[in-house]
GROMACS .gro file of N, CA and C in nm:
model
  231
    1MET      N    1  10.017   4.983   5.679
    1MET     CA    2   9.923   4.971   5.539
    1MET      C    3   9.829   4.915   5.487
    2ASN      N    4   9.717   4.955   5.473
    2ASN     CA    5   9.615   4.927   5.401
    2ASN      C    6   9.592   4.870   5.282
    3TRP      N    7   9.581   4.833   5.167
    3TRP     CA    8   9.503   4.772   5.066
    3TRP      C    9   9.409   4.750   5.059
    4THR      N   10   9.343   4.849   4.961
    4THR     CA   11   9.192   4.827   4.928
    4THR      C   12   9.195   4.779   4.728
    5ILE      N   13   9.096   4.730   4.697
    5ILE     CA   14   9.121   4.574   4.585
    5ILE      C   15   8.929   4.661   4.517
    6LEU      N   16   9.021   4.759   4.408
    6LEU     CA   17   8.904   4.792   4.316
    6LEU      C   18   8.820   4.742   4.212
    7PRO      N   19   8.722   4.699   4.172
    7PRO     CA   20   8.706   4.743   3.981
    7PRO      C   21   8.719   4.808   3.922
    8ALA      N   22   8.778   4.835   3.822
    8ALA     CA   23   8.819   4.916   3.748
    8ALA      C   24   8.736   4.970   3.633
    9ASN      N   25   8.726   4.836   3.579
    9ASN     CA   26   8.658   4.824   3.475
    9ASN      C   27   8.610   4.719   3.406
   10GLY      N   28   8.512   4.582   3.472
   10GLY     CA   29   8.514   4.493   3.454
   10GLY      C   30   8.612   4.300   3.476
   11THR      N   31   8.723   4.412   3.457
   11THR     CA   32   8.774   4.300   3.419
   11THR      C   33   8.971   4.314   3.467
   12MET      N   34   8.970   4.445   3.540
   12MET     CA   35   9.122   4.475   3.542
   12MET      C   36   9.051   4.537   3.677
   13PHE      N   37   9.165   4.512   3.776
   13PHE     CA   38   9.172   4.570   3.933
   13PHE      C   39   9.268   4.683   3.926
   14MET      N   40   9.225   4.775   4.059
   14MET     CA   41   9.236   4.941   4.114
   14MET      C   42   9.318   4.914   4.258
   15ILE      N   43   9.474   4.851   4.263
   15ILE     CA   44   9.522   4.843   4.386
   15ILE      C   45   9.516   5.027   4.472
   16ILE      N   46   9.504   5.018   4.566
   16ILE     CA   47   9.525   5.161   4.647
   16ILE      C   48   9.549   5.055   4.782
   17ILE      N   49   9.742   5.177   4.790
   17ILE     CA   50   9.780   5.151   4.895
   17ILE      C   51   9.734   5.269   5.070
   18THR      N   52   9.757   5.234   5.145
   18THR     CA   53   9.723   5.380   5.181
   18THR      C   54   9.827   5.376   5.314
   19TYR      N   55   9.924   5.449   5.344
   19TYR     CA   56   9.945   5.401   5.508
   19TYR      C   57   9.938   5.536   5.577
   20GLN      N   58  10.024   5.433   5.714
   20GLN     CA   59   9.927   5.552   5.824
   20GLN      C   60  10.004   5.671   5.836
   21GLN      N   61   9.910   5.745   5.866
   21GLN     CA   62   9.970   5.925   5.878
   21GLN      C   63   9.866   5.961   6.037
   22THR      N   64   9.950   6.068   6.097
   22THR     CA   65   9.930   6.104   6.219
   22THR      C   66   9.923   6.261   6.252
   23ILE      N   67   9.895   6.321   6.357
   23ILE     CA   68   9.863   6.402   6.352
   23ILE      C   69   9.969   6.456   6.439
   24ASN      N   70  10.042   6.588   6.347
   24ASN     CA   71  10.187   6.730   6.469
   24ASN      C   72  10.124   6.722   6.584
   25SER      N   73   9.990   6.768   6.660
   25SER     CA   74   9.905   6.802   6.719
   25SER      C   75   9.798   6.790   6.786
   26PRO      N   76   9.712   6.792   6.927
   26PRO     CA   77   9.648   6.836   6.935
   26PRO      C   78   9.478   6.823   6.823
   27ILE      N   79   9.440   6.864   6.796
   27ILE     CA   80   9.292   6.897   6.746
   27ILE      C   81   9.137   6.870   6.805
   28MET      N   82   9.092   7.058   6.856
   28MET     CA   83   8.964   7.011   6.869
   28MET      C   84   8.884   7.087   6.863
   29ILE      N   85   8.777   7.069   6.913
   29ILE     CA   86   8.611   7.136   6.768
   29ILE      C   87   8.517   7.098   6.875
   30SER      N   88   8.378   7.199   6.865
   30SER     CA   89   8.354   7.231   6.936
   30SER      C   90   8.209   7.335   6.859
   31GLY      N   91   8.084   7.182   6.898
   31GLY     CA   92   7.949   7.290   6.830
   31GLY      C   93   7.861   7.217   6.901
   32VAL      N   94   7.813   7.247   6.816
   32VAL     CA   95   7.623   7.145   6.834
   32VAL      C   96   7.624   7.058   6.756
   33GLY      N   97   7.566   6.925   6.864
   33GLY     CA   98   7.550   6.762   6.852
   33GLY      C   99   7.442   6.792   6.737
   34LEU      N  100   7.395   6.776   6.601
   34LEU     CA  101   7.345   6.712   6.563
   34LEU      C  102   7.140   6.710   6.547
   35HIS      N  103   7.194   6.557   6.639
   35HIS     CA  104   7.086   6.544   6.627
   35HIS      C  105   7.081   6.518   6.821
   36SER      N  106   7.077   6.605   6.871
   36SER     CA  107   7.118   6.544   7.025
   36SER      C  108   7.078   6.773   7.042
   37GLY      N  109   7.140   6.806   6.995
   37GLY     CA  110   7.102   6.926   6.990
   37GLY      C  111   7.269   7.030   7.113
   38LYS      N  112   7.243   6.967   7.164
   38LYS     CA  113   7.400   6.962   7.328
   38LYS      C  114   7.477   6.970   7.268
   39LYS      N  115   7.607   7.097   7.311
   39LYS     CA  116   7.699   7.142   7.365
   39LYS      C  117   7.790   7.013   7.272
   40THR      N  118   7.848   6.985   7.132
   40THR     CA  119   7.987   6.949   7.168
   40THR      C  120   8.124   6.936   7.132
   41PHE      N  121   8.227   6.844   7.199
   41PHE     CA  122   8.315   6.857   7.198
   41PHE      C  123   8.415   6.740   7.138
   42PHE      N  124   8.536   6.784   7.036
   42PHE     CA  125   8.583   6.677   6.985
   42PHE      C  126   8.742   6.707   7.051
   43CYS      N  127   8.800   6.646   7.124
   43CYS     CA  128   9.014   6.705   7.068
   43CYS      C  129   9.027   6.510   7.007
   44PHE      N  130   9.108   6.562   6.905
   44PHE     CA  131   9.159   6.439   6.823
   44PHE      C  132   9.294   6.468   6.879
   45ILE      N  133   9.336   6.271   6.912
   45ILE     CA  134   9.531   6.288   6.952
   45ILE      C  135   9.661   6.205   6.945
   46ALA      N  136   9.719   6.210   6.910
   46ALA     CA  137   9.765   6.107   6.824
   46ALA      C  138   9.836   6.045   6.924
   47ALA      N  139   9.774   5.906   6.798
   47ALA     CA  140   9.836   5.776   6.977
   47ALA      C  141   9.912   5.632   6.900
   48PRO      N  142   9.904   5.592   6.963
   48PRO     CA  143  10.064   5.493   6.883
   48PRO      C  144  10.068   5.402   6.797
   49LEU      N  145  10.135   5.394   6.731
   49LEU     CA  146  10.172   5.260   6.600
   49LEU      C  147  10.038   5.193   6.632
   50ASN      N  148  10.028   5.144   6.542
   50ASN     CA  149   9.866   5.050   6.507
   50ASN      C  150   9.723   5.041   6.589
   51TYR      N  151   9.721   5.132   6.649
   51TYR     CA  152   9.660   5.111   6.744
   51TYR      C  153   9.504   5.168   6.708
   52GLY      N  154   9.504   5.300   6.547
   52GLY     CA  155   9.340   5.222   6.552
   52GLY      C  156   9.286   5.386   6.569
   53ILE      N  157   9.222   5.375   6.500
   53ILE     CA  158   9.087   5.474   6.610
   53ILE      C  159   9.027   5.459   6.698
   54LYS      N  160   9.020   5.505   6.749
   54LYS     CA  161   8.955   5.491   6.910
   54LYS      C  162   8.842   5.630   6.974
   55PHE      N  163   8.748   5.589   7.035
   55PHE     CA  164   8.658   5.730   7.110
   55PHE      C  165   8.711   5.719   7.269
   56ARG      N  166   8.704   5.785   7.365
   56ARG     CA  167   8.701   5.765   7.481
   56ARG      C  168   8.556   5.849   7.559
   57LYS      N  169   8.495   5.792   7.559
   57LYS     CA  170   8.361   5.902   7.584
   57LYS      C  171   8.407   5.960   7.795
   58THR      N  172   8.449   6.089   7.801
   58THR     CA  173   8.504   6.196   7.892
   58THR      C  174   8.316   6.190   8.013
   59ASP      N  175   8.242   6.201   7.945
   59ASP     CA  176   8.036   6.227   8.055
   59ASP      C  177   8.028   6.094   8.091
   60SER      N  178   8.080   6.015   8.081
   60SER     CA  179   8.054   5.863   8.182
   60SER      C  180   8.176   5.816   8.235
   61ALA      N  181   8.121   5.814   8.337
   61ALA     CA  182   8.172   5.656   8.455
   61ALA      C  183   8.302   5.563   8.423
   62GLY      N  184   8.415   5.617   8.450
   62GLY     CA  185   8.537   5.533   8.423
   62GLY      C  186   8.583   5.569   8.230
   63GLN      N  187   8.508   5.616   8.237
   63GLN     CA  188   8.564   5.722   8.054
   63GLN      C  189   8.613   5.564   7.998
   64PRO      N  190   8.480   5.441   7.957
   64PRO     CA  191   8.527   5.403   7.837
   64PRO      C  192   8.605   5.436   7.708
   65VAL      N  193   8.674   5.345   7.696
   65VAL     CA  194   8.708   5.372   7.505
   65VAL      C  195   8.653   5.305   7.454
   66ILE      N  196   8.571   5.344   7.331
   66ILE     CA  197   8.503   5.226   7.198
   66ILE      C  198   8.608   5.245   7.120
   67ALA      N  199   8.622   5.103   7.123
   67ALA     CA  200   8.741   5.084   6.959
   67ALA      C  201   8.590   5.074   6.843
   68ASN      N  202   8.528   5.014   6.840
   68ASN     CA  203   8.400   4.985   6.733
   68ASN      C  204   8.305   5.046   6.730
   69LEU      N  205   8.307   5.171   6.678
   69LEU     CA  206   8.208   5.277   6.754
   69LEU      C  207   8.062   5.228   6.691
   70ALA      N  208   8.123   5.201   6.568
   70ALA     CA  209   7.934   5.099   6.482
   70ALA      C  210   7.834   4.993   6.579
   71ALA      N  211   7.940   4.935   6.628
   71ALA     CA  212   7.886   4.812   6.637
   71ALA      C  213   7.836   4.848   6.836
   72SER      N  214   7.910   4.942   6.868
   72SER     CA  215   7.830   5.050   6.960
   72SER      C  216   7.728   5.158   7.023
   73ILE      N  217   7.664   5.165   6.938
   73ILE     CA  218   7.534   5.250   6.927
   73ILE      C  219   7.431   5.160   6.941
   74LYS      N  220   7.338   5.206   7.014
   74LYS     CA  221   7.272   5.132   7.109
   74LYS      C  222   7.109   5.207   7.050
   75GLN      N  223   7.130   5.252   6.971
   75GLN     CA  224   7.026   5.424   7.012
   75GLN      C  225   7.031   5.525   6.865
   76LEU      N  226   6.963   5.502   6.780
   76LEU     CA  227   6.967   5.566   6.679
   76LEU      C  228   6.838   5.756   6.706
   77TYR      N  229   6.931   5.825   6.733
   77TYR     CA  230   6.797   5.929   6.654
   77TYR      C  231   6.647   5.977   6.567
   0.00000   0.00000   0.00000
């Protein structure tokens, strides 16, 4: 469960509670990369409870898992 506290009108706060959700079956998406123009493929697979969102690079040796995507960006196009 995640808690998000947002200022509502300056003195009051609105609390939003978000519960974990999962997908029933894998979701596959393919298309052309926005910046590279290369064919891109994503497959979303349900993960164990409290695993979080992680990415696996299947085009790299060892297929590394990237847990913090923003911290892993080395170059912007």
